JSON list of C-alpha atoms in Angstrom, two decimals:
[
{"chain": "A", "resi": 284, "resn": "UNK", "atom": "CA", "xyz": [-189.50, -86.40, -102.30]},
{"chain": "A", "resi": 285, "resn": "UNK", "atom": "CA", "xyz": [-191.38, -84.37, -99.70]},
{"chain": "A", "resi": 286, "resn": "UNK", "atom": "CA", "xyz": [-194.07, -81.98, -100.90]},
{"chain": "A", "resi": 287, "resn": "UNK", "atom": "CA", "xyz": [-193.62, -78.35, -99.91]},
{"chain": "A", "resi": 288, "resn": "UNK", "atom": "CA", "xyz": [-196.75, -76.29, -99.27]},
{"chain": "A", "resi": 289, "resn": "UNK", "atom": "CA", "xyz": [-196.40, -72.53, -99.03]},
{"chain": "A", "resi": 290, "resn": "UNK", "atom": "CA", "xyz": [-199.05, -69.95, -98.21]},
{"chain": "A", "resi": 291, "resn": "UNK", "atom": "CA", "xyz": [-198.99, -66.29, -97.26]},
{"chain": "A", "resi": 292, "resn": "UNK", "atom": "CA", "xyz": [-201.10, -64.47, -94.71]},
{"chain": "A", "resi": 293, "resn": "UNK", "atom": "CA", "xyz": [-201.21, -60.68, -94.74]},
{"chain": "A", "resi": 294, "resn": "UNK", "atom": "CA", "xyz": [-202.97, -58.04, -92.67]},
{"chain": "A", "resi": 295, "resn": "UNK", "atom": "CA", "xyz": [-205.79, -56.36, -94.56]},
{"chain": "A", "resi": 296, "resn": "UNK", "atom": "CA", "xyz": [-207.19, -54.01, -91.89]},
{"chain": "A", "resi": 297, "resn": "UNK", "atom": "CA", "xyz": [-208.03, -54.09, -88.19]},
{"chain": "A", "resi": 298, "resn": "UNK", "atom": "CA", "xyz": [-207.78, -57.79, -87.33]},
{"chain": "A", "resi": 299, "resn": "UNK", "atom": "CA", "xyz": [-208.77, -58.99, -90.82]},
{"chain": "A", "resi": 300, "resn": "UNK", "atom": "CA", "xyz": [-206.21, -61.10, -92.65]},
{"chain": "A", "resi": 301, "resn": "UNK", "atom": "CA", "xyz": [-206.08, -62.56, -96.15]},
{"chain": "A", "resi": 302, "resn": "UNK", "atom": "CA", "xyz": [-204.61, -66.01, -96.68]},
{"chain": "A", "resi": 303, "resn": "UNK", "atom": "CA", "xyz": [-203.33, -66.84, -100.18]},
{"chain": "A", "resi": 304, "resn": "UNK", "atom": "CA", "xyz": [-202.07, -70.07, -101.62]},
{"chain": "A", "resi": 305, "resn": "UNK", "atom": "CA", "xyz": [-199.55, -70.53, -104.44]},
{"chain": "A", "resi": 306, "resn": "UNK", "atom": "CA", "xyz": [-202.40, -70.74, -106.98]},
{"chain": "A", "resi": 307, "resn": "UNK", "atom": "CA", "xyz": [-203.78, -67.34, -105.97]},
{"chain": "A", "resi": 308, "resn": "UNK", "atom": "CA", "xyz": [-206.82, -68.60, -104.04]},
{"chain": "A", "resi": 309, "resn": "UNK", "atom": "CA", "xyz": [-207.77, -66.38, -101.12]},
{"chain": "A", "resi": 310, "resn": "UNK", "atom": "CA", "xyz": [-209.59, -66.81, -97.84]},
{"chain": "A", "resi": 311, "resn": "UNK", "atom": "CA", "xyz": [-210.59, -63.99, -95.49]},
{"chain": "A", "resi": 312, "resn": "UNK", "atom": "CA", "xyz": [-210.08, -64.44, -91.76]},
{"chain": "A", "resi": 313, "resn": "UNK", "atom": "CA", "xyz": [-211.14, -61.99, -89.08]},
{"chain": "A", "resi": 314, "resn": "UNK", "atom": "CA", "xyz": [-211.50, -61.81, -85.34]},
{"chain": "A", "resi": 315, "resn": "UNK", "atom": "CA", "xyz": [-214.83, -61.33, -83.60]},
{"chain": "A", "resi": 316, "resn": "UNK", "atom": "CA", "xyz": [-215.72, -57.73, -82.68]},
{"chain": "A", "resi": 317, "resn": "UNK", "atom": "CA", "xyz": [-214.97, -58.40, -79.00]},
{"chain": "A", "resi": 318, "resn": "UNK", "atom": "CA", "xyz": [-211.40, -59.21, -80.06]},
{"chain": "A", "resi": 319, "resn": "UNK", "atom": "CA", "xyz": [-210.86, -56.16, -82.27]},
{"chain": "A", "resi": 320, "resn": "UNK", "atom": "CA", "xyz": [-212.20, -57.56, -85.52]},
{"chain": "A", "resi": 321, "resn": "UNK", "atom": "CA", "xyz": [-215.33, -56.99, -87.52]},
{"chain": "A", "resi": 322, "resn": "UNK", "atom": "CA", "xyz": [-216.38, -60.63, -87.91]},
{"chain": "A", "resi": 323, "resn": "UNK", "atom": "CA", "xyz": [-215.82, -60.19, -91.66]},
{"chain": "A", "resi": 324, "resn": "UNK", "atom": "CA", "xyz": [-214.26, -63.59, -92.27]},
{"chain": "A", "resi": 325, "resn": "UNK", "atom": "CA", "xyz": [-213.59, -67.03, -90.90]},
{"chain": "A", "resi": 326, "resn": "UNK", "atom": "CA", "xyz": [-212.14, -67.47, -87.45]},
{"chain": "A", "resi": 327, "resn": "UNK", "atom": "CA", "xyz": [-208.99, -69.60, -87.65]},
{"chain": "A", "resi": 328, "resn": "UNK", "atom": "CA", "xyz": [-210.34, -72.46, -85.51]},
{"chain": "A", "resi": 329, "resn": "UNK", "atom": "CA", "xyz": [-213.50, -72.68, -87.65]},
{"chain": "A", "resi": 330, "resn": "UNK", "atom": "CA", "xyz": [-211.33, -72.73, -90.75]},
{"chain": "A", "resi": 331, "resn": "UNK", "atom": "CA", "xyz": [-209.39, -75.64, -89.26]},
{"chain": "A", "resi": 332, "resn": "UNK", "atom": "CA", "xyz": [-212.64, -77.62, -88.95]},
{"chain": "A", "resi": 333, "resn": "UNK", "atom": "CA", "xyz": [-213.60, -76.66, -92.51]},
{"chain": "A", "resi": 334, "resn": "UNK", "atom": "CA", "xyz": [-210.20, -77.86, -93.75]},
{"chain": "A", "resi": 335, "resn": "UNK", "atom": "CA", "xyz": [-210.61, -81.17, -91.94]},
{"chain": "A", "resi": 336, "resn": "UNK", "atom": "CA", "xyz": [-214.20, -81.56, -93.14]},
{"chain": "A", "resi": 337, "resn": "UNK", "atom": "CA", "xyz": [-213.31, -80.84, -96.75]},
{"chain": "A", "resi": 338, "resn": "UNK", "atom": "CA", "xyz": [-210.28, -83.15, -96.70]},
{"chain": "A", "resi": 339, "resn": "UNK", "atom": "CA", "xyz": [-212.21, -86.13, -95.36]},
{"chain": "A", "resi": 340, "resn": "UNK", "atom": "CA", "xyz": [-215.30, -85.35, -97.47]},
{"chain": "A", "resi": 341, "resn": "UNK", "atom": "CA", "xyz": [-213.26, -85.39, -100.68]},
{"chain": "A", "resi": 342, "resn": "UNK", "atom": "CA", "xyz": [-211.85, -88.78, -99.73]},
{"chain": "A", "resi": 343, "resn": "UNK", "atom": "CA", "xyz": [-215.15, -90.32, -98.66]},
{"chain": "A", "resi": 344, "resn": "UNK", "atom": "CA", "xyz": [-217.11, -89.19, -101.72]},
{"chain": "A", "resi": 345, "resn": "UNK", "atom": "CA", "xyz": [-214.32, -90.24, -104.09]},
{"chain": "A", "resi": 346, "resn": "UNK", "atom": "CA", "xyz": [-214.13, -93.69, -102.49]},
{"chain": "A", "resi": 347, "resn": "UNK", "atom": "CA", "xyz": [-217.92, -94.09, -102.64]},
{"chain": "A", "resi": 348, "resn": "UNK", "atom": "CA", "xyz": [-217.85, -93.26, -106.35]},
{"chain": "A", "resi": 349, "resn": "UNK", "atom": "CA", "xyz": [-215.10, -95.83, -106.92]},
{"chain": "A", "resi": 350, "resn": "UNK", "atom": "CA", "xyz": [-217.35, -98.34, -105.16]},
{"chain": "A", "resi": 351, "resn": "UNK", "atom": "CA", "xyz": [-219.99, -97.41, -107.77]},
{"chain": "A", "resi": 352, "resn": "UNK", "atom": "CA", "xyz": [-222.29, -95.93, -105.14]},
{"chain": "A", "resi": 353, "resn": "UNK", "atom": "CA", "xyz": [-224.62, -93.30, -106.61]},
{"chain": "A", "resi": 354, "resn": "UNK", "atom": "CA", "xyz": [-224.06, -90.39, -104.20]},
{"chain": "A", "resi": 355, "resn": "UNK", "atom": "CA", "xyz": [-226.58, -87.74, -105.26]},
{"chain": "A", "resi": 356, "resn": "UNK", "atom": "CA", "xyz": [-225.81, -85.36, -102.40]},
{"chain": "A", "resi": 357, "resn": "UNK", "atom": "CA", "xyz": [-223.45, -85.27, -99.46]},
{"chain": "A", "resi": 358, "resn": "UNK", "atom": "CA", "xyz": [-223.03, -83.21, -96.34]},
{"chain": "A", "resi": 359, "resn": "UNK", "atom": "CA", "xyz": [-220.73, -83.23, -93.37]},
{"chain": "A", "resi": 360, "resn": "UNK", "atom": "CA", "xyz": [-221.24, -81.49, -90.05]},
{"chain": "A", "resi": 361, "resn": "UNK", "atom": "CA", "xyz": [-218.34, -80.89, -87.67]},
{"chain": "A", "resi": 362, "resn": "UNK", "atom": "CA", "xyz": [-218.57, -79.71, -84.07]},
{"chain": "A", "resi": 363, "resn": "UNK", "atom": "CA", "xyz": [-215.47, -78.80, -82.13]},
{"chain": "A", "resi": 364, "resn": "UNK", "atom": "CA", "xyz": [-215.47, -78.41, -78.35]},
{"chain": "A", "resi": 365, "resn": "UNK", "atom": "CA", "xyz": [-212.79, -76.01, -77.13]},
{"chain": "A", "resi": 366, "resn": "UNK", "atom": "CA", "xyz": [-211.27, -75.80, -73.67]},
{"chain": "A", "resi": 367, "resn": "UNK", "atom": "CA", "xyz": [-211.78, -72.56, -71.70]},
{"chain": "A", "resi": 368, "resn": "UNK", "atom": "CA", "xyz": [-208.10, -71.76, -71.10]},
{"chain": "A", "resi": 369, "resn": "UNK", "atom": "CA", "xyz": [-205.66, -70.41, -73.67]},
{"chain": "A", "resi": 370, "resn": "UNK", "atom": "CA", "xyz": [-204.64, -71.54, -76.20]},
{"chain": "A", "resi": 371, "resn": "UNK", "atom": "CA", "xyz": [-208.28, -72.80, -76.28]},
{"chain": "A", "resi": 372, "resn": "UNK", "atom": "CA", "xyz": [-207.53, -75.95, -78.26]},
{"chain": "A", "resi": 373, "resn": "UNK", "atom": "CA", "xyz": [-210.17, -78.45, -79.27]},
{"chain": "A", "resi": 374, "resn": "UNK", "atom": "CA", "xyz": [-210.76, -81.13, -76.64]},
{"chain": "A", "resi": 375, "resn": "UNK", "atom": "CA", "xyz": [-213.11, -83.11, -78.91]},
{"chain": "A", "resi": 376, "resn": "UNK", "atom": "CA", "xyz": [-214.25, -83.02, -82.53]},
{"chain": "A", "resi": 377, "resn": "UNK", "atom": "CA", "xyz": [-217.51, -84.65, -83.61]},
{"chain": "A", "resi": 378, "resn": "UNK", "atom": "CA", "xyz": [-218.09, -85.39, -87.30]},
{"chain": "A", "resi": 379, "resn": "UNK", "atom": "CA", "xyz": [-221.33, -86.52, -88.95]},
{"chain": "A", "resi": 380, "resn": "UNK", "atom": "CA", "xyz": [-221.17, -87.70, -92.56]},
{"chain": "A", "resi": 381, "resn": "UNK", "atom": "CA", "xyz": [-224.47, -87.92, -94.45]},
{"chain": "A", "resi": 382, "resn": "UNK", "atom": "CA", "xyz": [-224.58, -89.60, -97.87]},
{"chain": "A", "resi": 383, "resn": "UNK", "atom": "CA", "xyz": [-227.76, -89.18, -99.91]},
{"chain": "A", "resi": 384, "resn": "UNK", "atom": "CA", "xyz": [-228.56, -91.48, -102.80]},
{"chain": "A", "resi": 385, "resn": "UNK", "atom": "CA", "xyz": [-230.55, -94.40, -104.13]},
{"chain": "A", "resi": 386, "resn": "UNK", "atom": "CA", "xyz": [-229.73, -97.85, -102.74]},
{"chain": "A", "resi": 387, "resn": "UNK", "atom": "CA", "xyz": [-226.58, -96.70, -100.94]},
{"chain": "A", "resi": 388, "resn": "UNK", "atom": "CA", "xyz": [-224.72, -99.35, -98.98]},
{"chain": "A", "resi": 389, "resn": "UNK", "atom": "CA", "xyz": [-224.29, -98.37, -95.34]},
{"chain": "A", "resi": 390, "resn": "UNK", "atom": "CA", "xyz": [-221.24, -100.65, -95.18]},
{"chain": "A", "resi": 391, "resn": "UNK", "atom": "CA", "xyz": [-219.66, -98.94, -98.20]},
{"chain": "A", "resi": 392, "resn": "UNK", "atom": "CA", "xyz": [-220.30, -95.53, -96.63]},
{"chain": "A", "resi": 393, "resn": "UNK", "atom": "CA", "xyz": [-218.77, -96.60, -93.30]},
{"chain": "A", "resi": 394, "resn": "UNK", "atom": "CA", "xyz": [-215.76, -98.16, -94.99]},
{"chain": "A", "resi": 395, "resn": "UNK", "atom": "CA", "xyz": [-215.21, -95.09, -97.17]},
{"chain": "A", "resi": 396, "resn": "UNK", "atom": "CA", "xyz": [-215.11, -92.89, -94.08]},
{"chain": "A", "resi": 397, "resn": "UNK", "atom": "CA", "xyz": [-212.82, -95.35, -92.27]},
{"chain": "A", "resi": 398, "resn": "UNK", "atom": "CA", "xyz": [-210.37, -95.33, -95.18]},
{"chain": "A", "resi": 399, "resn": "UNK", "atom": "CA", "xyz": [-210.34, -91.56, -95.19]},
{"chain": "A", "resi": 400, "resn": "UNK", "atom": "CA", "xyz": [-209.71, -91.40, -91.46]},
{"chain": "A", "resi": 401, "resn": "UNK", "atom": "CA", "xyz": [-207.14, -94.20, -91.32]},
{"chain": "A", "resi": 402, "resn": "UNK", "atom": "CA", "xyz": [-205.23, -93.72, -94.55]},
{"chain": "A", "resi": 403, "resn": "UNK", "atom": "CA", "xyz": [-205.94, -90.71, -96.75]},
{"chain": "A", "resi": 404, "resn": "UNK", "atom": "CA", "xyz": [-207.00, -87.51, -94.95]},
{"chain": "A", "resi": 405, "resn": "UNK", "atom": "CA", "xyz": [-203.83, -85.63, -94.04]},
{"chain": "A", "resi": 406, "resn": "UNK", "atom": "CA", "xyz": [-205.64, -82.98, -91.99]},
{"chain": "A", "resi": 407, "resn": "UNK", "atom": "CA", "xyz": [-207.38, -85.67, -89.94]},
{"chain": "A", "resi": 408, "resn": "UNK", "atom": "CA", "xyz": [-204.11, -87.54, -89.60]},
{"chain": "A", "resi": 409, "resn": "UNK", "atom": "CA", "xyz": [-202.58, -84.50, -87.93]},
{"chain": "A", "resi": 410, "resn": "UNK", "atom": "CA", "xyz": [-205.61, -83.68, -85.78]},
{"chain": "A", "resi": 411, "resn": "UNK", "atom": "CA", "xyz": [-206.14, -87.19, -84.41]},
{"chain": "A", "resi": 412, "resn": "UNK", "atom": "CA", "xyz": [-202.70, -87.00, -82.82]},
{"chain": "A", "resi": 413, "resn": "UNK", "atom": "CA", "xyz": [-203.94, -84.11, -80.67]},
{"chain": "A", "resi": 414, "resn": "UNK", "atom": "CA", "xyz": [-207.68, -84.51, -80.15]},
{"chain": "A", "resi": 415, "resn": "UNK", "atom": "CA", "xyz": [-210.27, -87.31, -79.98]},
{"chain": "A", "resi": 416, "resn": "UNK", "atom": "CA", "xyz": [-212.45, -87.45, -83.09]},
{"chain": "A", "resi": 417, "resn": "UNK", "atom": "CA", "xyz": [-215.89, -89.03, -82.93]},
{"chain": "A", "resi": 418, "resn": "UNK", "atom": "CA", "xyz": [-217.41, -90.17, -86.23]},
{"chain": "A", "resi": 419, "resn": "UNK", "atom": "CA", "xyz": [-221.02, -90.86, -87.26]},
{"chain": "A", "resi": 420, "resn": "UNK", "atom": "CA", "xyz": [-222.00, -92.08, -90.73]},
{"chain": "A", "resi": 421, "resn": "UNK", "atom": "CA", "xyz": [-225.53, -92.00, -92.16]},
{"chain": "A", "resi": 422, "resn": "UNK", "atom": "CA", "xyz": [-227.04, -92.96, -95.49]},
{"chain": "A", "resi": 423, "resn": "UNK", "atom": "CA", "xyz": [-230.36, -91.49, -96.59]},
{"chain": "A", "resi": 424, "resn": "UNK", "atom": "CA", "xyz": [-232.51, -91.72, -99.69]},
{"chain": "A", "resi": 425, "resn": "UNK", "atom": "CA", "xyz": [-231.93, -88.97, -102.25]}
]
């Protein structure tokens, strides 16, 4: 059976909107001042990158743990390049995964990221149909 996901977005003030999920979690989104907002929240395209980053990060860290890799810290940096013309979509997304830990396997880290990108991350699965995604994977001592 297909999973149904429902969220609501409502105007708060000016160009500030509140997004709510079915569990009551909220996220504030706002336009930049030059577009009538106050810059008091995430811009939607930044939030898209955060959603992608979080989705693939959850997968990669979970897989590393299943491989019994001792991930002490983790970070992911995403950079989206947008075209100049409306609707100003991303023309490229660059993602850098950095796993910190003792005696981490670079191969395990790379494979964990590959599995996320190829099989598990639903946000990435949607994005890769529309935009090239470049991936870098690093392991560093904790």
